[in-house]
Tab-separated table of C-alpha atoms and ligand atoms in Angstrom:
chain	number	residue	atom	x	y	z
A	132	UNK	CA	58.697	17.524	-12.337
A	133	UNK	CA	59.600	18.251	-15.963
A	134	UNK	CA	57.004	19.083	-18.614
A	135	UNK	CA	56.969	15.546	-20.002
A	136	UNK	CA	56.342	14.180	-16.508
A	137	UNK	CA	53.634	16.767	-15.901
A	138	UNK	CA	51.853	15.870	-19.148
A	139	UNK	CA	52.039	12.156	-18.283
A	140	UNK	CA	50.597	12.779	-14.833
A	141	UNK	CA	47.792	14.891	-16.274
A	142	UNK	CA	46.936	12.197	-18.810
A	143	UNK	CA	46.975	9.480	-16.145
A	144	UNK	CA	44.778	11.621	-13.861
A	145	UNK	CA	42.053	12.046	-16.469
A	146	UNK	CA	41.673	8.371	-17.303
A	147	UNK	CA	44.289	7.971	-20.038
A	148	UNK	CA	44.424	8.840	-23.733
A	149	UNK	CA	41.337	6.934	-24.745
A	150	UNK	CA	39.222	9.030	-22.400
A	151	UNK	CA	40.125	12.245	-24.245
A	152	UNK	CA	37.591	13.238	-26.881
A	153	UNK	CA	39.211	16.573	-27.743
A	154	UNK	CA	41.734	19.015	-26.387
A	155	UNK	CA	42.696	22.600	-27.036
A	156	UNK	CA	44.362	25.538	-25.356
A	157	UNK	CA	42.303	28.481	-24.178
A	158	UNK	CA	44.404	31.230	-22.592
A	159	UNK	CA	46.314	29.523	-19.808
A	160	UNK	CA	44.053	26.489	-19.742
A	161	UNK	CA	44.091	23.058	-21.255
A	162	UNK	CA	40.462	22.593	-22.279
A	163	UNK	CA	39.379	18.982	-22.530
A	164	UNK	CA	36.253	17.137	-23.541
A	165	UNK	CA	36.223	13.680	-21.978
A	166	UNK	CA	34.302	10.528	-22.714
A	167	UNK	CA	33.802	9.784	-19.021
A	168	UNK	CA	34.384	12.593	-16.506
A	169	UNK	CA	34.025	10.214	-13.552
A	170	UNK	CA	37.544	9.004	-14.403
A	171	UNK	CA	39.027	12.381	-13.494
A	172	UNK	CA	41.053	12.503	-10.292
A	173	UNK	CA	40.914	16.234	-9.546
A	174	UNK	CA	42.790	15.952	-6.254
A	175	UNK	CA	45.698	14.341	-8.082
A	176	UNK	CA	45.646	17.009	-10.800
A	177	UNK	CA	45.508	19.824	-8.241
A	178	UNK	CA	48.528	18.378	-6.481
A	179	UNK	CA	50.740	18.600	-9.587
A	180	UNK	CA	53.400	21.269	-9.584
A	181	UNK	CA	52.625	23.599	-12.482
A	182	UNK	CA	48.854	23.125	-12.185
A	183	UNK	CA	47.080	26.123	-10.702
A	184	UNK	CA	43.553	24.801	-10.656
A	185	UNK	CA	40.806	22.894	-12.420
A	186	UNK	CA	37.237	23.632	-13.349
A	187	UNK	CA	34.424	21.609	-14.900
A	188	UNK	CA	32.734	22.736	-18.132
A	189	UNK	CA	29.298	21.302	-18.752
A	190	UNK	CA	28.732	17.557	-18.526
A	191	UNK	CA	31.917	16.367	-20.152
A	192	UNK	CA	34.365	19.262	-20.084
A	193	UNK	CA	37.341	19.849	-17.850
A	194	UNK	CA	39.724	22.793	-17.818
A	195	UNK	CA	43.141	22.593	-16.242
A	196	UNK	CA	44.765	25.942	-15.468
A	197	UNK	CA	48.529	26.244	-15.884
A	198	UNK	CA	50.930	29.161	-15.640
A	199	UNK	CA	51.209	31.119	-18.907
A	200	UNK	CA	54.557	29.603	-19.808
A	201	UNK	CA	53.689	26.077	-18.846
A	202	UNK	CA	50.484	25.702	-20.798
A	203	UNK	CA	51.933	25.619	-24.350
A	204	UNK	CA	54.718	23.194	-23.508
A	205	UNK	CA	52.460	20.943	-21.473
A	206	UNK	CA	49.914	20.910	-24.275
A	207	UNK	CA	52.540	19.856	-26.825
A	208	UNK	CA	53.818	17.065	-24.566
A	209	UNK	CA	50.239	16.033	-23.788
A	210	UNK	CA	49.400	15.908	-27.490
A	211	UNK	CA	52.352	13.714	-28.378
A	212	UNK	CA	51.542	11.347	-25.508
A	213	UNK	CA	47.931	11.125	-26.630
A	214	UNK	CA	49.011	10.237	-30.151
A	215	UNK	CA	51.533	7.610	-29.135
A	216	UNK	CA	50.674	4.192	-30.515
A	217	UNK	CA	50.212	1.655	-27.696
A	218	UNK	CA	52.962	-0.532	-29.216
A	219	UNK	CA	55.425	2.360	-29.013
A	220	UNK	CA	55.048	2.807	-25.300
A	221	UNK	CA	57.906	2.091	-22.983
A	222	UNK	CA	57.852	1.040	-19.326
A	223	UNK	CA	57.580	4.692	-18.248
A	224	UNK	CA	54.240	4.998	-19.948
A	225	UNK	CA	52.551	2.477	-17.706
A	226	UNK	CA	50.950	5.162	-15.557
A	227	UNK	CA	49.295	6.653	-18.634
A	228	UNK	CA	48.345	3.538	-20.513
A	229	UNK	CA	44.802	2.292	-19.923
A	230	UNK	CA	43.052	-0.799	-21.230
A	231	UNK	CA	40.937	-0.103	-24.298
A	232	UNK	CA	37.272	0.297	-23.518
A	233	UNK	CA	34.246	-0.497	-25.570
A	234	UNK	CA	32.318	2.433	-26.901
A	235	UNK	CA	34.936	5.051	-26.095
A	236	UNK	CA	36.027	6.961	-29.174
A	237	UNK	CA	39.633	6.754	-30.349
A	238	UNK	CA	40.919	10.242	-29.707
A	239	UNK	CA	43.276	11.278	-32.494
A	240	UNK	CA	41.494	9.661	-35.410
A	241	UNK	CA	37.933	10.776	-34.827
A	242	UNK	CA	38.253	14.272	-33.414
A	243	UNK	CA	39.688	17.451	-34.795
A	244	UNK	CA	42.016	19.206	-32.416
A	245	UNK	CA	42.076	22.971	-32.306
A	246	UNK	CA	45.288	24.518	-31.070
A	247	UNK	CA	44.360	28.167	-31.207
A	248	UNK	CA	41.829	30.123	-29.196
A	249	UNK	CA	38.769	30.938	-31.266
A	250	UNK	CA	37.133	34.374	-31.456
A	251	UNK	CA	34.435	33.311	-29.001
A	252	UNK	CA	37.208	32.433	-26.568
A	253	UNK	CA	37.894	36.072	-25.928
A	254	UNK	CA	39.007	36.649	-22.352
A	255	UNK	CA	36.210	36.821	-19.844
A	256	UNK	CA	36.625	38.945	-16.725
A	257	UNK	CA	37.472	35.876	-14.715
A	258	UNK	CA	40.119	34.909	-17.298
A	259	UNK	CA	41.602	38.375	-16.923
A	260	UNK	CA	41.624	37.948	-13.142
A	261	UNK	CA	43.205	34.530	-13.465
A	262	UNK	CA	45.848	35.824	-15.847
A	263	UNK	CA	46.612	38.790	-13.624
A	264	UNK	CA	47.114	36.570	-10.638
A	265	UNK	CA	49.081	34.080	-12.689
A	266	UNK	CA	51.508	36.538	-14.216
A	267	UNK	CA	53.356	36.420	-10.945
A	268	UNK	CA	53.812	32.732	-11.577
A	269	UNK	CA	56.133	33.309	-14.527
A	270	UNK	CA	59.217	33.745	-12.393
A	271	UNK	CA	58.478	30.616	-10.416
A	272	UNK	CA	57.735	28.732	-13.608
A	273	UNK	CA	61.012	29.619	-15.251
A	274	UNK	CA	63.298	29.321	-12.286
A	275	UNK	CA	63.917	25.923	-10.793
A	276	UNK	CA	66.683	26.599	-8.299
A	277	UNK	CA	66.114	28.590	-5.145
A	278	UNK	CA	63.813	28.827	-2.156
A	279	UNK	CA	60.127	28.158	-2.626
A	280	UNK	CA	57.251	29.571	-0.670
A	281	UNK	CA	53.846	28.052	-0.045
A	282	UNK	CA	50.947	30.239	1.083
A	283	UNK	CA	48.014	28.239	2.441
A	284	UNK	CA	44.616	29.722	3.199
A	285	UNK	CA	41.776	27.922	4.914
A	286	UNK	CA	37.988	28.067	4.675
A	287	UNK	CA	36.109	31.146	3.494
A	288	UNK	CA	39.251	33.074	2.615
A	289	UNK	CA	38.314	32.605	-1.058
A	290	UNK	CA	35.439	34.960	-0.149
A	291	UNK	CA	37.771	37.836	0.722
A	292	UNK	CA	36.368	41.130	-0.540
A	293	UNK	CA	32.817	39.811	-0.150
A	294	UNK	CA	33.008	38.310	3.297
A	295	UNK	CA	32.390	40.671	6.257
A	296	UNK	CA	34.337	43.569	4.705
A	297	UNK	CA	34.253	45.543	7.961
A	298	UNK	CA	36.412	42.787	9.476
A	299	UNK	CA	38.359	41.368	6.539
A	300	UNK	CA	38.569	44.380	4.208
A	301	UNK	CA	37.815	44.777	0.506
A	302	UNK	CA	40.857	43.039	-1.016
A	303	UNK	CA	39.807	39.972	-3.015
A	304	UNK	CA	41.478	36.581	-2.811
A	305	UNK	CA	43.032	36.957	-6.271
A	306	UNK	CA	44.462	40.351	-5.254
A	307	UNK	CA	45.893	38.704	-2.156
A	308	UNK	CA	47.532	36.041	-4.345
A	309	UNK	CA	48.998	38.715	-6.586
A	310	UNK	CA	50.411	40.625	-3.617
A	311	UNK	CA	51.917	37.521	-2.038
A	312	UNK	CA	53.588	36.562	-5.314
A	313	UNK	CA	54.965	40.047	-5.843
A	314	UNK	CA	56.346	40.230	-2.310
A	315	UNK	CA	57.762	36.726	-2.476
A	316	UNK	CA	59.622	37.507	-5.696
A	317	UNK	CA	60.944	40.758	-4.270
A	318	UNK	CA	62.211	38.831	-1.237
A	319	UNK	CA	64.086	36.272	-3.358
A	320	UNK	CA	61.710	33.295	-3.504
A	321	UNK	CA	61.736	31.649	-6.939
A	322	UNK	CA	58.238	30.286	-6.521
A	323	UNK	CA	55.190	31.308	-4.551
A	324	UNK	CA	52.394	28.790	-4.716
A	325	UNK	CA	49.119	30.022	-3.227
A	326	UNK	CA	46.634	27.358	-2.217
A	327	UNK	CA	43.165	27.774	-0.716
A	328	UNK	CA	40.685	25.152	0.379
A	329	UNK	CA	37.545	24.971	2.459
A	330	UNK	CA	38.342	21.375	3.442
A	331	UNK	CA	40.556	20.368	6.335
A	332	UNK	CA	41.891	17.183	4.692
A	333	UNK	CA	42.865	19.064	1.540
A	334	UNK	CA	44.826	21.542	3.645
A	335	UNK	CA	46.575	18.637	5.394
A	336	UNK	CA	47.379	17.092	1.972
A	337	UNK	CA	48.805	20.358	0.711
A	338	UNK	CA	51.054	20.751	3.759
A	339	UNK	CA	52.242	17.157	3.388
A	340	UNK	CA	53.037	17.724	-0.285
A	341	UNK	CA	55.259	20.636	0.735
A	342	UNK	CA	57.744	18.236	2.334
A	343	UNK	CA	61.117	18.465	0.578
A	344	UNK	CA	59.574	20.833	-1.970
A	345	UNK	CA	58.909	24.112	-0.204
A	346	UNK	CA	61.222	26.015	2.124
A	347	UNK	CA	58.706	28.145	3.965
A	348	UNK	CA	54.966	28.234	4.629
A	349	UNK	CA	52.639	31.137	5.346
A	350	UNK	CA	49.465	29.690	6.812
A	351	UNK	CA	46.119	31.242	7.620
A	352	UNK	CA	44.107	28.199	8.688
A	353	UNK	CA	41.037	30.458	9.229
A	354	UNK	CA	38.402	28.671	11.336
A	355	UNK	CA	40.545	25.500	11.469
A	356	UNK	CA	43.015	27.495	13.572
A	357	UNK	CA	40.721	26.961	16.504
A	358	UNK	CA	39.874	23.293	15.969
A	359	UNK	CA	42.454	21.405	13.957
A	360	UNK	CA	44.938	19.084	15.574
A	361	UNK	CA	45.376	17.521	12.106
A	362	UNK	CA	46.862	20.736	10.722
A	363	UNK	CA	49.187	21.015	13.715
A	364	UNK	CA	50.357	17.438	13.189
A	365	UNK	CA	50.906	18.021	9.448
A	366	UNK	CA	53.064	21.074	10.174
A	367	UNK	CA	55.058	19.107	12.736
A	368	UNK	CA	55.482	16.247	10.280
A	369	UNK	CA	56.968	18.347	7.476
A	370	UNK	CA	58.923	20.613	9.863
A	371	UNK	CA	59.050	23.528	7.402
A	372	UNK	CA	59.464	27.021	8.903
A	373	UNK	CA	55.937	28.409	9.127
A	374	UNK	CA	54.330	31.737	9.991
A	375	UNK	CA	50.725	31.775	11.199
A	376	UNK	CA	48.771	34.733	9.815
A	377	UNK	CA	45.392	36.163	10.729
A	378	UNK	CA	43.893	39.165	9.035
A	379	UNK	CA	42.004	40.186	12.176
A	380	UNK	CA	43.049	40.562	15.798
A	381	UNK	CA	41.924	37.080	16.792
A	382	UNK	CA	43.055	37.662	20.374
A	383	UNK	CA	40.479	40.410	20.760
A	384	UNK	CA	37.571	38.510	19.243
A	385	UNK	CA	35.232	35.789	20.581
A	386	UNK	CA	36.396	33.304	23.222
A	387	UNK	CA	36.330	30.417	20.752
A	388	UNK	CA	38.969	32.193	18.670
A	389	UNK	CA	41.412	32.370	21.569
A	390	UNK	CA	42.777	28.884	20.908
A	391	UNK	CA	45.253	28.215	18.096
A	392	UNK	CA	46.320	24.615	17.629
A	393	UNK	CA	48.777	25.360	14.814
A	394	UNK	CA	50.633	28.073	16.781
A	395	UNK	CA	52.819	25.483	18.476
A	396	UNK	CA	54.355	24.546	15.111
A	397	UNK	CA	54.862	28.128	13.874
A	398	UNK	CA	57.862	30.291	14.649
A	399	UNK	CA	55.743	33.448	14.573
A	400	UNK	CA	52.126	34.622	14.586
A	401	UNK	CA	51.031	37.803	12.818
A	402	UNK	CA	47.486	38.932	13.588
A	403	UNK	CA	45.488	42.090	13.069
A	404	UNK	CA	47.571	43.611	10.262
A	405	UNK	CA	44.990	42.963	7.568
A	406	UNK	CA	46.228	41.695	4.201
A	407	UNK	CA	49.617	43.339	4.880
A	408	UNK	CA	50.129	40.618	7.487
A	409	UNK	CA	50.836	38.141	4.669
A	410	UNK	CA	53.544	40.398	3.238
A	411	UNK	CA	55.013	40.866	6.711
A	412	UNK	CA	55.061	37.066	7.130
A	413	UNK	CA	56.761	36.556	3.740
A	414	UNK	CA	59.486	39.070	4.640
A	415	UNK	CA	60.078	37.388	8.016
A	416	UNK	CA	60.184	33.954	6.366
A	417	UNK	CA	62.649	35.213	3.763
A	418	UNK	CA	64.927	36.469	6.534
A	419	UNK	CA	64.782	33.061	8.189
A	420	UNK	CA	65.030	30.875	5.067
A	421	UNK	CA	67.423	32.920	2.902
A	422	UNK	CA	69.964	33.582	5.649
B	729	DQA	C1	40.963	34.452	10.538
B	729	DQA	C2	40.379	34.438	11.934
B	729	DQA	C3	39.581	33.179	12.167
B	729	DQA	O1	39.069	33.165	13.489
B	729	DQA	C4	38.432	33.106	11.210
B	729	DQA	O2	37.714	31.905	11.386
B	729	DQA	C5	38.857	33.276	9.804
B	729	DQA	C6	39.904	34.238	9.478
B	729	DQA	C7	41.672	35.787	10.216
B	729	DQA	O3	42.381	35.802	9.203
B	729	DQA	O4	41.490	36.759	10.914
B	729	DQA	O5	38.267	32.704	8.916
B	729	DQA	O6	41.918	33.433	10.430
């Protein structure tokens, strides 16, 4: 999707131009204040290529995280869409256009828009973490041609570094993302999207979205390994070469961890190599996909 398309999708997913009270850029985020946050479709926003995440801010704020290169261009496209007069819209704008609503402020006329980060917007530690993990996204952002890698992590893997360190180690999830992106780039992938969710359906959605978009998948389904036929079916449906990864030696753990539903749809399983297992999987996928 090009930047114009991305901006249109973002605008449509937040309830259209008349729902935007104000917008600004903060670091790699588009920071929005909305008239009615219930109109936000976060699942749709999260599914957009170029969007790395969303977070709520207070009662009416929403932040959408982009890669460092994407944010400025998306903001400019978003701004010009917001300011378009309804009469000027063409057929393509249908997805963005919304019927006018009573009591909702007109965005451009009544609200000042700040384009620059203010002093109080100095980077917090979490912004620094986000930026660090996103820097690896630059290559994928700029390059459009070439093999793309999707790394999917299931429930509780966002707690890496905190969660049972004697089993899972001290590496955090954002460090894992950084390492995957570095390895993927070194192996020749032009994009490495890292996705984590605690929800089975979201993981299924993400795998489905990979169809015709990604060339290889590294998947640690975590606890869903041992229960999810839905994940197995999603992998079979998209038929993308996939490596199953487990940080621990699942085969040597409890009986209930001895079953893996997804294994049938994966060409390899790597278990017990810690975080390095992801890098091993990326190298093996590169050999298979880039041949
Ligand atoms: C895991 C093993 C699973 O049994 C467990 O539920 C996880 C992580 C691993 O990486 O070792 O959450 O997939």
